[in-house]
Amino acid sequence: MDFVTGLPPTTNNLNMILVVVDRFSKRAHFIATRKTLDTSHLIDLLFRYVFSYHGFPRTITSDRDIRITAGKYQEFTRRLGIKSTMSTPNHPQTDGQTERTIQTLNRMLRAYDSTDIENWHKYLPQIEFVYNSTANRTLGASPFEIDLGYAPNEPVLKTDEELNARDFSAVEMSRRLKAITLQAKERLEAAQVEMEVNNNKGRKPLILERGDDVLVHRDEYFPFTLVPSTSSKKSMTTLMKSD
């Protein structure tokens, strides 16, 4: 859990996003709020947008924001049986999943036209839907599929050429949502590719040849009755050519 700040204020003075990511499924919630958010309001947002849909987590990992280090929040999580853990100042990767999600969200937010920058909060739910319905390149499935077991239907977003439109404002909204959806998907896919490239920098393909020594997990290859009892579950073995 973390916050996205530095956003232009909306027409109703929203200028911050609360980001909550499930560690297992990678499903995320993007909740528009204000920098003046206090601990009581934070707890209310968690109940309204997270706990009411998913139940109560066993652990919440976050940075050392004053709203989270406050005694009220710590008492709240303790009484609900939630372990509150925090990333260390010199090791923010403790909450790396949320950090990566925020990087992706920032890219997706750039899909907005600069003339409509004050209304980013109106399209945040659509961005959240796109994020959760797009397959994760590492897991091979979308956060929705991992969390729910199925992929929710995506909107058709028909234009006025496909409908006998009676309300032009509805047509404009449909067009806008379609444009935002396409742009957000493009930026999300680009962000995933960029992260994959960055993660693979400096990595060399592993090439093994006959006679090389490799470290393997013994339980996967040898019956436990044939393995002497030691503190290590790994052992060195030499590659042999199979017939």
PDB file of C-alpha atoms in Angstrom:
ATOM      1  CA  MET A   1       0.000   0.000   0.000  1.00  0.00           C
ATOM      2  CA  ASP A   2       1.307   3.423  -0.942  1.00  0.00           C
ATOM      3  CA  PHE A   3       0.318   6.856  -2.222  1.00  0.00           C
ATOM      4  CA  VAL A   4       0.783   8.611  -5.571  1.00  0.00           C
ATOM      5  CA  THR A   5       1.331  12.323  -5.036  1.00  0.00           C
ATOM      6  CA  GLY A   6       2.301  15.261  -7.229  1.00  0.00           C
ATOM      7  CA  LEU A   7      -0.891  15.023  -9.273  1.00  0.00           C
ATOM      8  CA  PRO A   8      -2.699  18.106 -10.622  1.00  0.00           C
ATOM      9  CA  PRO A   9      -5.767  18.867  -8.491  1.00  0.00           C
ATOM     10  CA  THR A  10      -9.089  17.850  -9.984  1.00  0.00           C
ATOM     11  CA  THR A  11     -12.186  20.031 -10.132  1.00  0.00           C
ATOM     12  CA  ASN A  12     -13.158  18.783  -6.655  1.00  0.00           C
ATOM     13  CA  ASN A  13      -9.612  19.088  -5.233  1.00  0.00           C
ATOM     14  CA  LEU A  14      -8.546  15.445  -5.408  1.00  0.00           C
ATOM     15  CA  ASN A  15      -4.749  15.375  -5.718  1.00  0.00           C
ATOM     16  CA  MET A  16      -3.556  11.977  -4.488  1.00  0.00           C
ATOM     17  CA  ILE A  17      -4.167   8.283  -5.216  1.00  0.00           C
ATOM     18  CA  LEU A  18      -4.160   5.511  -2.633  1.00  0.00           C
ATOM     19  CA  VAL A  19      -2.745   2.367  -4.278  1.00  0.00           C
ATOM     20  CA  VAL A  20      -3.452  -1.044  -2.755  1.00  0.00           C
ATOM     21  CA  VAL A  21      -2.011  -4.189  -4.398  1.00  0.00           C
ATOM     22  CA  ASP A  22      -2.650  -7.827  -3.541  1.00  0.00           C
ATOM     23  CA  ARG A  23       0.682  -9.617  -3.210  1.00  0.00           C
ATOM     24  CA  PHE A  24      -0.604 -12.904  -4.680  1.00  0.00           C
ATOM     25  CA  SER A  25      -2.830 -11.938  -7.618  1.00  0.00           C
ATOM     26  CA  LYS A  26      -1.287  -8.485  -8.288  1.00  0.00           C
ATOM     27  CA  ARG A  27      -4.834  -7.088  -8.406  1.00  0.00           C
ATOM     28  CA  ALA A  28      -4.799  -3.377  -7.616  1.00  0.00           C
ATOM     29  CA  HIS A  29      -7.171  -0.692  -6.405  1.00  0.00           C
ATOM     30  CA  PHE A  30      -6.587   2.945  -7.367  1.00  0.00           C
ATOM     31  CA  ILE A  31      -8.507   5.244  -5.021  1.00  0.00           C
ATOM     32  CA  ALA A  32      -8.626   8.999  -5.636  1.00  0.00           C
ATOM     33  CA  THR A  33      -8.278  11.072  -2.475  1.00  0.00           C
ATOM     34  CA  ARG A  34      -6.630  14.206  -1.065  1.00  0.00           C
ATOM     35  CA  LYS A  35      -3.246  14.944   0.488  1.00  0.00           C
ATOM     36  CA  THR A  36      -5.116  16.122   3.572  1.00  0.00           C
ATOM     37  CA  LEU A  37      -6.203  12.508   4.127  1.00  0.00           C
ATOM     38  CA  ASP A  38      -5.953  11.645   7.820  1.00  0.00           C
ATOM     39  CA  THR A  39      -5.751   8.273   9.536  1.00  0.00           C
ATOM     40  CA  SER A  40      -9.515   8.016  10.115  1.00  0.00           C
ATOM     41  CA  HIS A  41     -10.237   8.699   6.453  1.00  0.00           C
ATOM     42  CA  LEU A  42      -7.570   6.199   5.374  1.00  0.00           C
ATOM     43  CA  ILE A  43      -9.217   3.498   7.484  1.00  0.00           C
ATOM     44  CA  ASP A  44     -12.591   4.415   5.965  1.00  0.00           C
ATOM     45  CA  LEU A  45     -11.196   4.080   2.422  1.00  0.00           C
ATOM     46  CA  LEU A  46      -9.712   0.668   3.208  1.00  0.00           C
ATOM     47  CA  PHE A  47     -13.057  -0.552   4.546  1.00  0.00           C
ATOM     48  CA  ARG A  48     -15.055   0.913   1.661  1.00  0.00           C
ATOM     49  CA  TYR A  49     -12.868  -0.061  -1.302  1.00  0.00           C
ATOM     50  CA  VAL A  50     -10.774  -3.026  -0.142  1.00  0.00           C
ATOM     51  CA  PHE A  51     -11.998  -4.951   2.888  1.00  0.00           C
ATOM     52  CA  SER A  52     -15.663  -4.912   1.804  1.00  0.00           C
ATOM     53  CA  TYR A  53     -14.692  -6.700  -1.454  1.00  0.00           C
ATOM     54  CA  HIS A  54     -11.846  -8.963  -0.406  1.00  0.00           C
ATOM     55  CA  GLY A  55     -12.107  -9.483   3.327  1.00  0.00           C
ATOM     56  CA  PHE A  56      -9.386  -8.638   5.825  1.00  0.00           C
ATOM     57  CA  PRO A  57      -5.752  -9.334   4.923  1.00  0.00           C
ATOM     58  CA  ARG A  58      -3.284 -10.993   7.253  1.00  0.00           C
ATOM     59  CA  THR A  59      -0.556  -8.459   6.424  1.00  0.00           C
ATOM     60  CA  ILE A  60      -0.393  -4.910   5.031  1.00  0.00           C
ATOM     61  CA  THR A  61       3.004  -3.669   3.844  1.00  0.00           C
ATOM     62  CA  SER A  62       3.487   0.076   3.379  1.00  0.00           C
ATOM     63  CA  ASP A  63       6.027   2.858   3.670  1.00  0.00           C
ATOM     64  CA  ARG A  64       6.526   4.923   6.816  1.00  0.00           C
ATOM     65  CA  ASP A  65       3.840   7.492   6.065  1.00  0.00           C
ATOM     66  CA  ILE A  66       2.726   9.465   9.117  1.00  0.00           C
ATOM     67  CA  ARG A  67      -0.860   8.273   8.622  1.00  0.00           C
ATOM     68  CA  ILE A  68       0.333   4.671   8.885  1.00  0.00           C
ATOM     69  CA  THR A  69       2.831   5.052  11.704  1.00  0.00           C
ATOM     70  CA  ALA A  70       0.151   6.819  13.760  1.00  0.00           C
ATOM     71  CA  GLY A  71      -0.980   5.019  16.873  1.00  0.00           C
ATOM     72  CA  LYS A  72      -4.597   4.950  15.699  1.00  0.00           C
ATOM     73  CA  TYR A  73      -3.788   3.007  12.520  1.00  0.00           C
ATOM     74  CA  GLN A  74      -1.496   0.600  14.358  1.00  0.00           C
ATOM     75  CA  GLU A  75      -4.154  -0.037  17.004  1.00  0.00           C
ATOM     76  CA  PHE A  76      -6.771  -0.510  14.276  1.00  0.00           C
ATOM     77  CA  THR A  77      -4.753  -3.158  12.432  1.00  0.00           C
ATOM     78  CA  ARG A  78      -3.743  -4.900  15.651  1.00  0.00           C
ATOM     79  CA  ARG A  79      -7.350  -5.279  16.802  1.00  0.00           C
ATOM     80  CA  LEU A  80      -8.363  -6.686  13.408  1.00  0.00           C
ATOM     81  CA  GLY A  81      -5.571  -9.250  13.461  1.00  0.00           C
ATOM     82  CA  ILE A  82      -3.678  -7.534  10.634  1.00  0.00           C
ATOM     83  CA  LYS A  83       0.114  -7.428  10.800  1.00  0.00           C
ATOM     84  CA  SER A  84       1.352  -3.983   9.757  1.00  0.00           C
ATOM     85  CA  THR A  85       4.842  -4.136   8.219  1.00  0.00           C
ATOM     86  CA  MET A  86       6.791  -1.224   6.782  1.00  0.00           C
ATOM     87  CA  SER A  87       9.513  -0.849   4.210  1.00  0.00           C
ATOM     88  CA  THR A  88      12.805   0.342   5.648  1.00  0.00           C
ATOM     89  CA  PRO A  89      14.115   3.802   4.651  1.00  0.00           C
ATOM     90  CA  ASN A  90      17.141   2.324   2.865  1.00  0.00           C
ATOM     91  CA  HIS A  91      15.309  -0.620   1.375  1.00  0.00           C
ATOM     92  CA  PRO A  92      11.990   0.511  -0.183  1.00  0.00           C
ATOM     93  CA  GLN A  93      11.941  -2.690  -2.270  1.00  0.00           C
ATOM     94  CA  THR A  94      10.260  -4.275   0.761  1.00  0.00           C
ATOM     95  CA  ASP A  95       7.050  -3.062  -0.878  1.00  0.00           C
ATOM     96  CA  GLY A  96       8.402  -3.524  -4.386  1.00  0.00           C
ATOM     97  CA  GLN A  97       5.147  -4.807  -5.876  1.00  0.00           C
ATOM     98  CA  THR A  98       3.343  -1.563  -5.041  1.00  0.00           C
ATOM     99  CA  GLU A  99       6.298   0.486  -6.300  1.00  0.00           C
ATOM    100  CA  ARG A 100       6.171  -1.287  -9.672  1.00  0.00           C
ATOM    101  CA  THR A 101       2.410  -0.831  -9.847  1.00  0.00           C
ATOM    102  CA  ILE A 102       2.777   2.894  -9.189  1.00  0.00           C
ATOM    103  CA  GLN A 103       5.338   3.185 -11.989  1.00  0.00           C
ATOM    104  CA  THR A 104       2.862   1.515 -14.332  1.00  0.00           C
ATOM    105  CA  LEU A 105      -0.021   3.673 -13.093  1.00  0.00           C
ATOM    106  CA  ASN A 106       1.975   6.844 -13.752  1.00  0.00           C
ATOM    107  CA  ARG A 107       2.507   5.703 -17.328  1.00  0.00           C
ATOM    108  CA  MET A 108      -1.184   4.963 -17.766  1.00  0.00           C
ATOM    109  CA  LEU A 109      -2.178   8.346 -16.358  1.00  0.00           C
ATOM    110  CA  ARG A 110      -0.198   9.999 -19.139  1.00  0.00           C
ATOM    111  CA  ALA A 111      -2.851   8.704 -21.531  1.00  0.00           C
ATOM    112  CA  TYR A 112      -4.942  11.750 -20.655  1.00  0.00           C
ATOM    113  CA  ASP A 113      -5.242  14.701 -22.939  1.00  0.00           C
ATOM    114  CA  SER A 114      -3.666  17.747 -21.305  1.00  0.00           C
ATOM    115  CA  THR A 115      -6.921  19.661 -21.894  1.00  0.00           C
ATOM    116  CA  ASP A 116      -8.763  17.256 -19.571  1.00  0.00           C
ATOM    117  CA  ILE A 117      -6.093  16.873 -16.927  1.00  0.00           C
ATOM    118  CA  GLU A 118      -8.386  18.175 -14.188  1.00  0.00           C
ATOM    119  CA  ASN A 119     -10.718  15.216 -14.636  1.00  0.00           C
ATOM    120  CA  TRP A 120      -8.281  12.320 -14.256  1.00  0.00           C
ATOM    121  CA  HIS A 121     -10.278  11.035 -11.289  1.00  0.00           C
ATOM    122  CA  LYS A 122     -13.291  10.323 -13.523  1.00  0.00           C
ATOM    123  CA  TYR A 123     -11.322   7.804 -15.574  1.00  0.00           C
ATOM    124  CA  LEU A 124      -9.363   6.235 -12.731  1.00  0.00           C
ATOM    125  CA  PRO A 125     -11.890   3.356 -12.354  1.00  0.00           C
ATOM    126  CA  GLN A 126     -11.472   2.566 -16.065  1.00  0.00           C
ATOM    127  CA  ILE A 127      -7.685   2.566 -15.703  1.00  0.00           C
ATOM    128  CA  GLU A 128      -8.017   0.217 -12.728  1.00  0.00           C
ATOM    129  CA  PHE A 129     -10.194  -2.118 -14.802  1.00  0.00           C
ATOM    130  CA  VAL A 130      -7.689  -2.121 -17.673  1.00  0.00           C
ATOM    131  CA  TYR A 131      -4.814  -2.811 -15.278  1.00  0.00           C
ATOM    132  CA  ASN A 132      -6.575  -5.743 -13.619  1.00  0.00           C
ATOM    133  CA  SER A 133      -7.864  -7.249 -16.872  1.00  0.00           C
ATOM    134  CA  THR A 134      -4.497  -7.218 -18.677  1.00  0.00           C
ATOM    135  CA  ALA A 135      -2.420 -10.392 -18.497  1.00  0.00           C
ATOM    136  CA  ASN A 136       0.738 -10.161 -16.431  1.00  0.00           C
ATOM    137  CA  ARG A 137       3.690 -11.122 -18.663  1.00  0.00           C
ATOM    138  CA  THR A 138       5.347 -13.031 -15.835  1.00  0.00           C
ATOM    139  CA  LEU A 139       2.306 -14.894 -14.520  1.00  0.00           C
ATOM    140  CA  GLY A 140       0.616 -15.430 -17.895  1.00  0.00           C
ATOM    141  CA  ALA A 141      -2.790 -14.398 -16.531  1.00  0.00           C
ATOM    142  CA  SER A 142      -4.523 -11.187 -15.526  1.00  0.00           C
ATOM    143  CA  PRO A 143      -4.962 -10.128 -11.887  1.00  0.00           C
ATOM    144  CA  PHE A 144      -8.716 -10.627 -12.343  1.00  0.00           C
ATOM    145  CA  GLU A 145      -8.214 -14.214 -13.519  1.00  0.00           C
ATOM    146  CA  ILE A 146      -5.885 -15.051 -10.635  1.00  0.00           C
ATOM    147  CA  ASP A 147      -8.113 -13.408  -8.031  1.00  0.00           C
ATOM    148  CA  LEU A 148     -11.582 -14.339  -9.342  1.00  0.00           C
ATOM    149  CA  GLY A 149     -10.854 -17.407 -11.447  1.00  0.00           C
ATOM    150  CA  TYR A 150     -12.325 -15.779 -14.556  1.00  0.00           C
ATOM    151  CA  ALA A 151     -11.980 -12.656 -16.697  1.00  0.00           C
ATOM    152  CA  PRO A 152     -14.882 -10.174 -16.310  1.00  0.00           C
ATOM    153  CA  ASN A 153     -16.538  -8.987 -19.524  1.00  0.00           C
ATOM    154  CA  GLU A 154     -14.966  -5.892 -21.031  1.00  0.00           C
ATOM    155  CA  PRO A 155     -17.211  -3.030 -22.232  1.00  0.00           C
ATOM    156  CA  VAL A 156     -18.138  -3.011 -25.921  1.00  0.00           C
ATOM    157  CA  LEU A 157     -18.180   0.819 -26.018  1.00  0.00           C
ATOM    158  CA  LYS A 158     -20.204   1.232 -29.199  1.00  0.00           C
ATOM    159  CA  THR A 159     -20.061   4.530 -31.071  1.00  0.00           C
ATOM    160  CA  ASP A 160     -22.956   6.536 -32.519  1.00  0.00           C
ATOM    161  CA  GLU A 161     -22.467   4.814 -35.918  1.00  0.00           C
ATOM    162  CA  GLU A 162     -23.444   1.538 -34.255  1.00  0.00           C
ATOM    163  CA  LEU A 163     -26.318   2.958 -32.220  1.00  0.00           C
ATOM    164  CA  ASN A 164     -29.304   5.091 -32.956  1.00  0.00           C
ATOM    165  CA  ALA A 165     -28.053   7.601 -30.437  1.00  0.00           C
ATOM    166  CA  ARG A 166     -30.546   9.824 -28.663  1.00  0.00           C
ATOM    167  CA  ASP A 167     -28.119  11.403 -26.239  1.00  0.00           C
ATOM    168  CA  PHE A 168     -24.971  12.940 -27.687  1.00  0.00           C
ATOM    169  CA  SER A 169     -23.369  13.269 -24.245  1.00  0.00           C
ATOM    170  CA  ALA A 170     -23.590   9.479 -23.843  1.00  0.00           C
ATOM    171  CA  VAL A 171     -21.916   9.058 -27.233  1.00  0.00           C
ATOM    172  CA  GLU A 172     -19.113  11.413 -26.216  1.00  0.00           C
ATOM    173  CA  MET A 173     -18.621   9.555 -22.945  1.00  0.00           C
ATOM    174  CA  SER A 174     -18.449   6.258 -24.827  1.00  0.00           C
ATOM    175  CA  ARG A 175     -15.878   7.650 -27.245  1.00  0.00           C
ATOM    176  CA  ARG A 176     -13.819   9.054 -24.407  1.00  0.00           C
ATOM    177  CA  LEU A 177     -13.837   5.792 -22.472  1.00  0.00           C
ATOM    178  CA  LYS A 178     -12.858   3.874 -25.593  1.00  0.00           C
ATOM    179  CA  ALA A 179      -9.937   6.222 -26.244  1.00  0.00           C
ATOM    180  CA  ILE A 180      -8.790   6.057 -22.625  1.00  0.00           C
ATOM    181  CA  THR A 181      -9.048   2.259 -22.631  1.00  0.00           C
ATOM    182  CA  LEU A 182      -6.961   1.875 -25.788  1.00  0.00           C
ATOM    183  CA  GLN A 183      -4.320   4.369 -24.662  1.00  0.00           C
ATOM    184  CA  ALA A 184      -4.129   2.887 -21.178  1.00  0.00           C
ATOM    185  CA  LYS A 185      -3.689  -0.630 -22.609  1.00  0.00           C
ATOM    186  CA  GLU A 186      -0.912   0.544 -24.914  1.00  0.00           C
ATOM    187  CA  ARG A 187       0.934   2.263 -22.074  1.00  0.00           C
ATOM    188  CA  LEU A 188       0.442  -0.696 -19.741  1.00  0.00           C
ATOM    189  CA  GLU A 189       1.875  -3.113 -22.297  1.00  0.00           C
ATOM    190  CA  ALA A 190       4.781  -0.745 -22.978  1.00  0.00           C
ATOM    191  CA  ALA A 191       5.464  -0.485 -19.239  1.00  0.00           C
ATOM    192  CA  GLN A 192       5.492  -4.273 -18.873  1.00  0.00           C
ATOM    193  CA  VAL A 193       7.959  -4.631 -21.742  1.00  0.00           C
ATOM    194  CA  GLU A 194      10.205  -1.911 -20.313  1.00  0.00           C
ATOM    195  CA  MET A 195      10.216  -3.515 -16.854  1.00  0.00           C
ATOM    196  CA  GLU A 196      11.000  -6.906 -18.358  1.00  0.00           C
ATOM    197  CA  VAL A 197      13.927  -5.443 -20.304  1.00  0.00           C
ATOM    198  CA  ASN A 198      15.249  -3.642 -17.213  1.00  0.00           C
ATOM    199  CA  ASN A 199      14.931  -6.767 -15.075  1.00  0.00           C
ATOM    200  CA  ASN A 200      16.867  -8.814 -17.630  1.00  0.00           C
ATOM    201  CA  LYS A 201      19.727  -6.330 -17.998  1.00  0.00           C
ATOM    202  CA  GLY A 202      23.030  -7.953 -17.199  1.00  0.00           C
ATOM    203  CA  ARG A 203      21.556 -11.438 -17.208  1.00  0.00           C
ATOM    204  CA  LYS A 204      23.257 -13.980 -19.437  1.00  0.00           C
ATOM    205  CA  PRO A 205      21.603 -17.116 -20.774  1.00  0.00           C
ATOM    206  CA  LEU A 206      22.564 -20.201 -18.783  1.00  0.00           C
ATOM    207  CA  ILE A 207      24.397 -22.680 -21.001  1.00  0.00           C
ATOM    208  CA  LEU A 208      25.261 -26.025 -19.426  1.00  0.00           C
ATOM    209  CA  GLU A 209      27.419 -28.722 -20.942  1.00  0.00           C
ATOM    210  CA  ARG A 210      28.264 -32.291 -20.063  1.00  0.00           C
ATOM    211  CA  GLY A 211      30.680 -32.419 -17.138  1.00  0.00           C
ATOM    212  CA  ASP A 212      29.596 -29.077 -15.622  1.00  0.00           C
ATOM    213  CA  ASP A 213      28.926 -28.955 -11.889  1.00  0.00           C
ATOM    214  CA  VAL A 214      25.467 -27.663 -10.958  1.00  0.00           C
ATOM    215  CA  LEU A 215      23.653 -27.066  -7.673  1.00  0.00           C
ATOM    216  CA  VAL A 216      20.304 -28.874  -7.495  1.00  0.00           C
ATOM    217  CA  HIS A 217      17.582 -29.385  -4.917  1.00  0.00           C
ATOM    218  CA  ARG A 218      18.020 -32.965  -3.739  1.00  0.00           C
ATOM    219  CA  ASP A 219      14.362 -33.595  -2.913  1.00  0.00           C
ATOM    220  CA  GLU A 220      13.465 -33.137  -6.574  1.00  0.00           C
ATOM    221  CA  TYR A 221      15.919 -35.715  -7.897  1.00  0.00           C
ATOM    222  CA  PHE A 222      16.786 -38.208  -5.161  1.00  0.00           C
ATOM    223  CA  PRO A 223      14.579 -40.318  -2.876  1.00  0.00           C
ATOM    224  CA  PHE A 224      14.790 -38.962   0.647  1.00  0.00           C
ATOM    225  CA  THR A 225      15.806 -42.405   1.955  1.00  0.00           C
ATOM    226  CA  LEU A 226      19.018 -42.260  -0.075  1.00  0.00           C
ATOM    227  CA  VAL A 227      20.023 -38.792   1.082  1.00  0.00           C
ATOM    228  CA  PRO A 228      22.050 -38.444   4.283  1.00  0.00           C
ATOM    229  CA  SER A 229      20.575 -36.119   6.866  1.00  0.00           C
ATOM    230  CA  THR A 230      22.335 -32.756   6.646  1.00  0.00           C
ATOM    231  CA  SER A 231      21.355 -29.156   7.191  1.00  0.00           C
ATOM    232  CA  SER A 232      21.405 -28.389   3.451  1.00  0.00           C
ATOM    233  CA  LYS A 233      18.733 -29.489   1.026  1.00  0.00           C
ATOM    234  CA  LYS A 234      20.949 -28.686  -1.962  1.00  0.00           C
ATOM    235  CA  SER A 235      23.930 -30.595  -3.284  1.00  0.00           C
ATOM    236  CA  MET A 236      26.476 -30.376  -6.093  1.00  0.00           C
ATOM    237  CA  THR A 237      26.204 -32.862  -8.913  1.00  0.00           C
ATOM    238  CA  THR A 238      27.837 -33.309 -12.306  1.00  0.00           C
ATOM    239  CA  LEU A 239      25.849 -33.302 -15.524  1.00  0.00           C
ATOM    240  CA  MET A 240      25.909 -36.643 -17.304  1.00  0.00           C
ATOM    241  CA  LYS A 241      24.845 -37.370 -20.844  1.00  0.00           C
ATOM    242  CA  SER A 242      21.624 -39.374 -20.887  1.00  0.00           C
ATOM    243  CA  ASP A 243      21.158 -42.251 -23.288  1.00  0.00           C
TER     244      ASP A 243
END
